CSV table of C-alpha atoms and ligand atoms in Angstrom, one decimal:
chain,number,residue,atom,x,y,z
A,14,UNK,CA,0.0,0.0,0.0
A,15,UNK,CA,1.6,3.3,-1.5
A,16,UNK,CA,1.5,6.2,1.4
A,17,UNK,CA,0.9,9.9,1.3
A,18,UNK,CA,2.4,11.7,4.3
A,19,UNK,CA,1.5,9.6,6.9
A,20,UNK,CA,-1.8,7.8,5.5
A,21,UNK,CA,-1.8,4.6,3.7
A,22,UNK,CA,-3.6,4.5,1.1
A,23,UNK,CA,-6.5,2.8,0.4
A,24,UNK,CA,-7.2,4.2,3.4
A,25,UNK,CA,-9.6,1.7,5.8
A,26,UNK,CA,-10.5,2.8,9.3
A,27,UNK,CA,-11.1,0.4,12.0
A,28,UNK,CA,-15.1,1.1,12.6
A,29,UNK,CA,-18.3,0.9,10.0
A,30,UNK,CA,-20.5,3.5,10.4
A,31,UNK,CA,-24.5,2.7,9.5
A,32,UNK,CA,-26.3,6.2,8.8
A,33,UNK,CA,-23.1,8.1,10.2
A,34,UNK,CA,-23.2,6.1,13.1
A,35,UNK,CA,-20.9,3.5,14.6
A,36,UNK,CA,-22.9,0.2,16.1
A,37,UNK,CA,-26.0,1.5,16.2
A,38,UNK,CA,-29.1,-1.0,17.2
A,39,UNK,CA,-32.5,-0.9,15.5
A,40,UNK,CA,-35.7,-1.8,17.4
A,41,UNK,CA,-38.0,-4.4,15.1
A,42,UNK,CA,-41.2,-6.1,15.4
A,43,UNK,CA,-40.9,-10.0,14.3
A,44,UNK,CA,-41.7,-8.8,10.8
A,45,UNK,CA,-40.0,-8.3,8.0
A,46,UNK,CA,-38.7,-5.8,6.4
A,47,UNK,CA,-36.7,-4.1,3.6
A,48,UNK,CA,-33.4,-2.1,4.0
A,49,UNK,CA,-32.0,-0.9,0.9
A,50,UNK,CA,-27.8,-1.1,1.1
A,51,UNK,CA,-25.5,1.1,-0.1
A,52,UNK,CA,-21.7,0.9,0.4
A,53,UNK,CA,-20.4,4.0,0.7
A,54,UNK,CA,-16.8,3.6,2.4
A,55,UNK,CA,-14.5,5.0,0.2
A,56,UNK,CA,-12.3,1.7,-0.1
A,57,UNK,CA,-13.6,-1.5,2.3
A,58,UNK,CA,-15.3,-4.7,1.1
A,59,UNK,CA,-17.8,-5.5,2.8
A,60,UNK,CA,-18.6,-9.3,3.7
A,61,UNK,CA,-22.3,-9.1,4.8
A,62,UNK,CA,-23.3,-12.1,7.2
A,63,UNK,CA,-26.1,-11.9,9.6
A,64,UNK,CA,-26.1,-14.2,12.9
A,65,UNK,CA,-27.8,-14.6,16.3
A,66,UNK,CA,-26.2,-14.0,19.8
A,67,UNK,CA,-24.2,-17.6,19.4
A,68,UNK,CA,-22.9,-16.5,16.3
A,69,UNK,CA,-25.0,-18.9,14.1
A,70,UNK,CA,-25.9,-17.7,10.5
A,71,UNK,CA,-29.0,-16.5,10.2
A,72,UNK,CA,-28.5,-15.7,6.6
A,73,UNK,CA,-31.6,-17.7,5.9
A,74,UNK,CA,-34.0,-15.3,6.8
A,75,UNK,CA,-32.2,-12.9,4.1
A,76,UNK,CA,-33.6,-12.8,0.6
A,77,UNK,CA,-32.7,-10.3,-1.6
A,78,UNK,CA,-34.6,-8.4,-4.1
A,79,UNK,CA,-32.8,-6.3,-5.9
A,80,UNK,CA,-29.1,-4.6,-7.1
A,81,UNK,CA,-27.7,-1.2,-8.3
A,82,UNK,CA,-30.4,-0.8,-10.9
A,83,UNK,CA,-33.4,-2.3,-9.9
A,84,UNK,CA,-35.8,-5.9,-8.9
A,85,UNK,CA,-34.1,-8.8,-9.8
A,86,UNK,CA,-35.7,-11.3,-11.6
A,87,UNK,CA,-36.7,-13.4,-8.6
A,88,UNK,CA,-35.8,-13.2,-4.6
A,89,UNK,CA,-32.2,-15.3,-4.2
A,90,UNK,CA,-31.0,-16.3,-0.9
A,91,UNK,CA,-27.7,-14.5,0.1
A,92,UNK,CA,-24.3,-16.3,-0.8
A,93,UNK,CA,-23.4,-19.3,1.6
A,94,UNK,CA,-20.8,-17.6,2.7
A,95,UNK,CA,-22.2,-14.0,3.2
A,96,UNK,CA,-22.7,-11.1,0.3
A,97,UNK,CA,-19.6,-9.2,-0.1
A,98,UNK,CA,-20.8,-5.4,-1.5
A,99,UNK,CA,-17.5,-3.5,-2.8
A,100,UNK,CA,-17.9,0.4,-3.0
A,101,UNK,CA,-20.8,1.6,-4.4
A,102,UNK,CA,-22.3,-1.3,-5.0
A,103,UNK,CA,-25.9,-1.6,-3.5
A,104,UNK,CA,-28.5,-4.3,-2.5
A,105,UNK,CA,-32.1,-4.4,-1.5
A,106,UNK,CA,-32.5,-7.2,1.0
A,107,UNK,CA,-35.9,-8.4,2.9
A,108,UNK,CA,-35.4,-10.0,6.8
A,109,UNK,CA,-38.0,-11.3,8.2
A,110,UNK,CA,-37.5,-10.7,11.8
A,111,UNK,CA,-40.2,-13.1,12.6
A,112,UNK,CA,-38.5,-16.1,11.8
A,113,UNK,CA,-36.0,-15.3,14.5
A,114,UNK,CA,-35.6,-14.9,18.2
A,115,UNK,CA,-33.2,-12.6,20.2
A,116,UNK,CA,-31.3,-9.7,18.7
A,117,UNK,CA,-29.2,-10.7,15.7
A,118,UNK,CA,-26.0,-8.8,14.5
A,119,UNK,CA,-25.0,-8.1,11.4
A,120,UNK,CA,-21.1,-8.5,10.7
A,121,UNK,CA,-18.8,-7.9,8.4
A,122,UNK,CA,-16.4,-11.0,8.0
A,123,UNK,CA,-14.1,-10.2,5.2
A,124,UNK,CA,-10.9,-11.1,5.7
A,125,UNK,CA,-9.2,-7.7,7.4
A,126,UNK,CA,-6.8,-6.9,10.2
A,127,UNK,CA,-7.6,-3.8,10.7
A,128,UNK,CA,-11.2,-4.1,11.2
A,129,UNK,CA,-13.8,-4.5,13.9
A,130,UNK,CA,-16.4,-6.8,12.4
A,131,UNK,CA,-19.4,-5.9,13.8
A,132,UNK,CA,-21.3,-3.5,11.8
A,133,UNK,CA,-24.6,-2.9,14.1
A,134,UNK,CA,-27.5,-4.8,15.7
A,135,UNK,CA,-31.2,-5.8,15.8
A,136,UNK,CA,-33.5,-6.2,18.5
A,137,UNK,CA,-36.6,-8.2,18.0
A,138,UNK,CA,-39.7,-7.0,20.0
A,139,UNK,CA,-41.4,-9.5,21.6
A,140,UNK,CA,-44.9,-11.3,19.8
A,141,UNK,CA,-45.2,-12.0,16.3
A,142,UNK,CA,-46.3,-8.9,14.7
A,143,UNK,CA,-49.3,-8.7,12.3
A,144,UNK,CA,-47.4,-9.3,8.8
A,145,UNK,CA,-49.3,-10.3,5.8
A,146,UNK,CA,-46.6,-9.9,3.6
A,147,UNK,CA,-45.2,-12.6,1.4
A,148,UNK,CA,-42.5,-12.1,-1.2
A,149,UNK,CA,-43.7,-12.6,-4.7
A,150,UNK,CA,-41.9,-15.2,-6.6
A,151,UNK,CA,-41.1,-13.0,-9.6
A,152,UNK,CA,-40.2,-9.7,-9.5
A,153,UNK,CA,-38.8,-8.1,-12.5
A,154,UNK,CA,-38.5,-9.0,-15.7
A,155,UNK,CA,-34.9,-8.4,-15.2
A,156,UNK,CA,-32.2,-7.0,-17.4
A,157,UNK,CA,-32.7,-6.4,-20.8
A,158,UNK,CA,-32.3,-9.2,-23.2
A,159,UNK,CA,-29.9,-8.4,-26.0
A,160,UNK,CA,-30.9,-10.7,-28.6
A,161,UNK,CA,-28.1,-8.9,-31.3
A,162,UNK,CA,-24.9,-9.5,-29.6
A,163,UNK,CA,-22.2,-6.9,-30.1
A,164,UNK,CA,-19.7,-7.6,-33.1
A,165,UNK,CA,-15.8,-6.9,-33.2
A,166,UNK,CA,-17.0,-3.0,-33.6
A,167,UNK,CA,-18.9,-3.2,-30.4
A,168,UNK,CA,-16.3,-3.9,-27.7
A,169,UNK,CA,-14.4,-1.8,-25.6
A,170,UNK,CA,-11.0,-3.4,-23.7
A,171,UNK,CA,-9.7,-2.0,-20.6
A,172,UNK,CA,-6.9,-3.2,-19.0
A,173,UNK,CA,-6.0,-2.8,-15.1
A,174,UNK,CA,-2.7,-3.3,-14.5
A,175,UNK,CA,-0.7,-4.0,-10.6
A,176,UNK,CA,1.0,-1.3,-8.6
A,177,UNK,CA,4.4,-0.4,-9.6
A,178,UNK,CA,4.1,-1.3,-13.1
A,179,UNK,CA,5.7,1.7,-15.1
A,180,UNK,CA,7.1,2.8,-11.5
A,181,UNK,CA,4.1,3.6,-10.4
A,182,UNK,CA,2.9,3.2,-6.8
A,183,UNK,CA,-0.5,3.0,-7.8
A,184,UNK,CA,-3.0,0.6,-9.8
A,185,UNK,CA,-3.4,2.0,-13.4
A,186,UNK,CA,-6.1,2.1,-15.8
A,187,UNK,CA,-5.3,1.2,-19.0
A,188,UNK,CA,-7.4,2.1,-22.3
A,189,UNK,CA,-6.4,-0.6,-25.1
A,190,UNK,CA,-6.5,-0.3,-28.3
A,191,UNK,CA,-6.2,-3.6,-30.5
A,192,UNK,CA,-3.4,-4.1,-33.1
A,193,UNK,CA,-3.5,-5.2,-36.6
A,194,UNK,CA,-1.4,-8.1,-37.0
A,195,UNK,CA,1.4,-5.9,-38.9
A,196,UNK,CA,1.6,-3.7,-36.0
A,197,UNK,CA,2.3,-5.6,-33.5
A,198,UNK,CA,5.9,-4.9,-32.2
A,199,UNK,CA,9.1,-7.3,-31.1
A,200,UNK,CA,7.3,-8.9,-27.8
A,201,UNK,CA,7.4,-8.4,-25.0
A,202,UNK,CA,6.8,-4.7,-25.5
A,203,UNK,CA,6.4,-1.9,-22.9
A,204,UNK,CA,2.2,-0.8,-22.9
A,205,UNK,CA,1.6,-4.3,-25.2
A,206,UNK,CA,-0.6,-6.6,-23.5
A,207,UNK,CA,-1.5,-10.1,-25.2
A,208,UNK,CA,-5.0,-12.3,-24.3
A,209,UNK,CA,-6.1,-15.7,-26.1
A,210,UNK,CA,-9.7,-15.0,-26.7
A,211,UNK,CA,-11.1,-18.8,-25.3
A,212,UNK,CA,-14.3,-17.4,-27.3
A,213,UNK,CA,-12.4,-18.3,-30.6
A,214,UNK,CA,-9.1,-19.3,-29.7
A,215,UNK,CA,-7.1,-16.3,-31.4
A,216,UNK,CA,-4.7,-14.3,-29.7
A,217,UNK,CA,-5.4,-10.4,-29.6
A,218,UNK,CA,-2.4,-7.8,-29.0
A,219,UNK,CA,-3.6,-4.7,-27.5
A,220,UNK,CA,-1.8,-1.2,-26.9
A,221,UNK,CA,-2.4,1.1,-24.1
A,222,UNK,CA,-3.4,3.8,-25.8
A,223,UNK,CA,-4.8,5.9,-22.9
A,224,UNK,CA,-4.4,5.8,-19.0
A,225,UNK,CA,-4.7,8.9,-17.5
A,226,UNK,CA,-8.1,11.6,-17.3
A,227,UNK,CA,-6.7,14.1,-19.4
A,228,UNK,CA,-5.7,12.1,-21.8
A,229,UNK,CA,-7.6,11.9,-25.4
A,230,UNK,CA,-10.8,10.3,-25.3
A,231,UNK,CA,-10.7,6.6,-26.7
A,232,UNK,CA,-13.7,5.0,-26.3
A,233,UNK,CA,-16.6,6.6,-28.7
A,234,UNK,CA,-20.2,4.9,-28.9
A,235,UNK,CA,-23.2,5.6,-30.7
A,236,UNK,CA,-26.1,6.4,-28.9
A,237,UNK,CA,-28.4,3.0,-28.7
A,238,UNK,CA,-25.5,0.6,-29.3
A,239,UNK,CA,-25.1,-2.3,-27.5
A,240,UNK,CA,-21.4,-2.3,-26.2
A,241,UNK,CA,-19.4,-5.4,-24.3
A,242,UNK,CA,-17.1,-3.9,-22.0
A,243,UNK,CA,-14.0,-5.9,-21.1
A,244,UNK,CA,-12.0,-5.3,-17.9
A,245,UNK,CA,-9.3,-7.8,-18.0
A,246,UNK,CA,-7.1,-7.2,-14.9
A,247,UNK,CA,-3.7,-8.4,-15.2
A,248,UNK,CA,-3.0,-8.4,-11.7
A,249,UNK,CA,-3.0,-6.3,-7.9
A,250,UNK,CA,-6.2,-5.4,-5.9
A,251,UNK,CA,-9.7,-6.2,-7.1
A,252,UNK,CA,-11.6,-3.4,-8.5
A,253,UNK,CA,-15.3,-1.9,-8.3
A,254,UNK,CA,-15.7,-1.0,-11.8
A,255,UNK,CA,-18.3,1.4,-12.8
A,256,UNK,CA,-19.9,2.8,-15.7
A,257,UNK,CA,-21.8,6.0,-15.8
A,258,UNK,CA,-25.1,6.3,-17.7
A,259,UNK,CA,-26.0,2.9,-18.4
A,260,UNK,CA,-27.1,-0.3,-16.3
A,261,UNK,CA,-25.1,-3.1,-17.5
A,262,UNK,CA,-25.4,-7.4,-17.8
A,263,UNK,CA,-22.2,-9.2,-16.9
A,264,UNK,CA,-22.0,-11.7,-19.4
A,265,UNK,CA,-19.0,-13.9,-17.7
A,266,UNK,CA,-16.5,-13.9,-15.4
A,267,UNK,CA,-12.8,-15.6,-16.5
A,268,UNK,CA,-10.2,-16.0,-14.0
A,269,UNK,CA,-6.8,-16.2,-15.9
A,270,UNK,CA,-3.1,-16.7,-14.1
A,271,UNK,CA,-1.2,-13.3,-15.8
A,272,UNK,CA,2.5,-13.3,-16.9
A,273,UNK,CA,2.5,-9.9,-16.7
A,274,UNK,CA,5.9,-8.1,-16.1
A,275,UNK,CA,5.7,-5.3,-13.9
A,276,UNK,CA,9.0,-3.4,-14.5
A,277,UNK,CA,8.2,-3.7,-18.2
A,278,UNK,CA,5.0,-2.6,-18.0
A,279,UNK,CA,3.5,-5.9,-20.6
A,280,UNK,CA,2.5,-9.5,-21.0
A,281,UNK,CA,5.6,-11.6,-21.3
A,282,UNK,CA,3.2,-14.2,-22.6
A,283,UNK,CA,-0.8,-14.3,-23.4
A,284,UNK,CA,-2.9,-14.3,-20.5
A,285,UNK,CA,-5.4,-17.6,-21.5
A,286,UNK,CA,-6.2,-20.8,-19.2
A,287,UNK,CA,-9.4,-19.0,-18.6
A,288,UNK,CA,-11.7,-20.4,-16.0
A,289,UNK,CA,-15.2,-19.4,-16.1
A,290,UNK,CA,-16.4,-17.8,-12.4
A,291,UNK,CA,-20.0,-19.1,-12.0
A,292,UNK,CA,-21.7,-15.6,-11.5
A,293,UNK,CA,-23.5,-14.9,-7.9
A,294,UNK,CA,-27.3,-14.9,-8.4
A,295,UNK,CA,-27.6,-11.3,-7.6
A,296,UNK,CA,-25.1,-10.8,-10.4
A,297,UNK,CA,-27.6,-11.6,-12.8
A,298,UNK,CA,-29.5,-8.1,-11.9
A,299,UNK,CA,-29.2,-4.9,-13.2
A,300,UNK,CA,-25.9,-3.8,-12.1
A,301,UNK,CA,-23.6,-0.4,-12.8
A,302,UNK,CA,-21.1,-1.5,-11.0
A,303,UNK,CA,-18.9,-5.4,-10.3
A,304,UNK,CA,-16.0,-6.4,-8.8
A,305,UNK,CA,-12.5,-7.3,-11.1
A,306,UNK,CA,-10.4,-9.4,-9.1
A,307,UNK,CA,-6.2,-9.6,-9.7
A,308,UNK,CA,-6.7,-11.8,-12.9
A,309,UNK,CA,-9.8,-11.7,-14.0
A,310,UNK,CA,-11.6,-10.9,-17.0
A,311,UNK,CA,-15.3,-9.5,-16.5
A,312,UNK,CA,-17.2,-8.6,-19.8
A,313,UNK,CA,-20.4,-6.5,-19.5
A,314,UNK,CA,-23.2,-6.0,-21.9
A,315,UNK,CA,-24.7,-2.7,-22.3
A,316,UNK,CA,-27.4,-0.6,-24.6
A,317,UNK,CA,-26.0,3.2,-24.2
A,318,UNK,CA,-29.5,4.6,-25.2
A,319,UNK,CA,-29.9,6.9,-22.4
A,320,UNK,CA,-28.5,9.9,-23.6
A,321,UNK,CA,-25.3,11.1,-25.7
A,322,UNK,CA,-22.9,13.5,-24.4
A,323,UNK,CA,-19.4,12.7,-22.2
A,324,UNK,CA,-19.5,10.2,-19.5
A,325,UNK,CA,-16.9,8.5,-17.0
A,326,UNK,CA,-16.5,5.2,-16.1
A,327,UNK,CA,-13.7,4.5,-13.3
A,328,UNK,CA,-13.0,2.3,-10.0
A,329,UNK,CA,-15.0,2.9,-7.7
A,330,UNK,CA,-12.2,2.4,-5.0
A,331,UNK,CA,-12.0,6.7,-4.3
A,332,UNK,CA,-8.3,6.5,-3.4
A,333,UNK,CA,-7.6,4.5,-7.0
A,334,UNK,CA,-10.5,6.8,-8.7
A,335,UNK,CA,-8.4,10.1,-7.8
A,336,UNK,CA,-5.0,9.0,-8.2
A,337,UNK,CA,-5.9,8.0,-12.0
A,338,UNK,CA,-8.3,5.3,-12.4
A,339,UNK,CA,-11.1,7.2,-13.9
A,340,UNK,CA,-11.7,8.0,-17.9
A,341,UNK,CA,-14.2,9.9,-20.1
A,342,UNK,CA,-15.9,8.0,-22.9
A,343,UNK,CA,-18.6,9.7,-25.1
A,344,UNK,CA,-21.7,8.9,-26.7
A,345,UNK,CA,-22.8,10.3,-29.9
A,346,UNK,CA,-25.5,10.9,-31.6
A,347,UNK,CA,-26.0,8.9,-35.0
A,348,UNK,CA,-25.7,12.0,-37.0
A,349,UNK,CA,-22.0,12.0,-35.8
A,350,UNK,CA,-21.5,8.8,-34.7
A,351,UNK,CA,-21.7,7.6,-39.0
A,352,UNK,CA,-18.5,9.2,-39.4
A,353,UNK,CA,-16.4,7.8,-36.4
A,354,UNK,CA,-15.1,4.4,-37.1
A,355,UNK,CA,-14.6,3.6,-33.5
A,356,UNK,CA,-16.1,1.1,-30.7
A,357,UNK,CA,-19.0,1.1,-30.8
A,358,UNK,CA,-20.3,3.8,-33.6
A,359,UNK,CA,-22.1,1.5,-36.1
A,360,UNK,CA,-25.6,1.8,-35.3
A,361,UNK,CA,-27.6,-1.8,-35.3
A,362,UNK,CA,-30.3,-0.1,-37.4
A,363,UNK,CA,-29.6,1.5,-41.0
A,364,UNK,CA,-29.0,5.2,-41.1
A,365,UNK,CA,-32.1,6.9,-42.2
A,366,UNK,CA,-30.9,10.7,-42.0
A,367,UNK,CA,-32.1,13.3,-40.1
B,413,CU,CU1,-9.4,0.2,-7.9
């Protein structure tokens, strides 16, 4: 962990608030109830588990209902082993006090030296309270179904890449641009990352061609495209990655082992030996926002129909956000986005003129 001054950054405190407060208790009747979560600690993972004074799960009387954007399809039960929210990502959970006796706590057990895991408590009242309420089974219809996948033309690569590559302290963001096979340089190659697509077996050879805020824009996209996003991180801290304007579908999650040399700053050899990550149930909302672990490859599926103008997509980690990790893309509109032959900018319906 790089430090400023005398802070380490990511900077992690040792308490949670709730609401601004630390380990507060709320007073419930044995019903249920909805919270909607929101991590908003600037760097901690949360690892949500819920148990009773003996420190027995009491996950079970958890379902939740919803992500960042919205119902899911259908309640899902919380992860066995708890529901890890990363900055900025959010949850809409139902508990149903009246399944339980005695106050419960709810904890946070991610792995962390530095932290106290209790994060605050419930007490039940007494008597099961009148509660008609019953979960329907289906909620949402759920993300939107893409039924024209995105082409070559349609995807965006992003590359994160581990502190002290390049000599910096800090985790970088990388903006890749993909190579033509006749401009591909001797390899290994300072800002020249390689991946073996296991979609189709070929090996693509990207340069960074963008890293830093002010640097020129990269990624164009024509309003109502459907873009797949691919954060493919070739090593160091996991990261929240968000995308302004848009709710997006994770389409997969690959973990890959990287040979990726730091001091050069580039793959000594293709990342590939991709295993697929089964996706969490809650994963298969509406989401603005997922976790890419050290060497992983998450791709996203998004329509950018919302509007057209500039937009940012970053980590949502604020110590990584502000020392680089954040980039404009921009959407335009069709009458524009005909002549820009970039990601993204061929419409999925014909021109018709204005
Ligand atoms: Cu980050």
């Amino acid at each position: 962990m790089p430090a400023i001054g005398t802070a380490m950054i990511p900077f992690t405190g040792p308490f949670t608030l709730v609401n601004g407060m630390i380990w507060p208790h709320l007073e419930v009747d044995a019903a249920a109830y909805r919270f909607r979560v929101v991590n908003t600690s600037n760097a901690r993972f949360y690892r949500l588990n819920l148990i009773d004074a003996d420190g027995a799960s009491e996950n079970a009387v958890v379902r939740q209902i919803g992500t960042d954007g919205g119902l899911l399809p259908r309640p899902v039960p919380l992860p066995a082993d708890g529901l890890v929210l990363a900055p900025a990502e959010r949850a809409d959970l139902v508990v149903d006090f009246g399944r339980v006796r005695g106050p419960l706590r709810l904890t946070n057990t991610a792995a962390d030296a530095a932290l106290e895991p209790d994060v605050m408590q419930f007490r039940v009242r007494g008597g099961r309270a009148q509660d008609t309420s019953r979960l329907p089974d289906v909620l949402s219809a759920g993300p939107e179904r893409i039924a024209h996948l995105p082409g070559e033309h349609d995807q965006v690569w992003v590359g994160l890449v581990p502190p002290g590559t390049g000599g910096e302290a800090h985790p970088q963001l990388w903006e890749l641009r993909e190579l033509a096979a006749h401009e591909v340089p001797p390899l290994p190659a300072a800002g020249v990352v390689q991946v073996t697509d296991p979609r189709t077996g070929r090996t693509r050879t990207f340069r960074q061609v963008a890293s830093l805020f002010d640097d020129t824009v990269s990624v164009f996209i024509a309003h109502d495209a459907v873009v797949e996003w691919n954060f493919i991180s070739f090593g160091g801290p996991p990261h929240p990655m968000h995308v302004h304007l848009v709710q997006f579908r994770i389409q997969a999650r690959r973990r890959f082992t990287a040979d990726f040399d730091v001091a050069l700053g580039g793959t000594r050899s293709p990342a590939d030996g991709f295993t697929d990550v089964p996706l969490e149930d809650f994963e298969r909302g509406r989401k603005d926002t997922t976790v890419v672990g050290g060497g992983e490859w998450v791709s996203v599926l998004a329509r950018f129909g919302a509007s057209t103008g500039q937009f940012m997509y970053h980590c949502h980690i604020l110590d990584h956000e502000d020392e680089g990790m954040m980039r404009p893309f921009v959407v335009h509109p069709p009458e524009i986005a005909r002549f820009h032959p970039h990601p993204g900018s061929h419409p999925h319906e014909p021109y018709r003129g204005a």
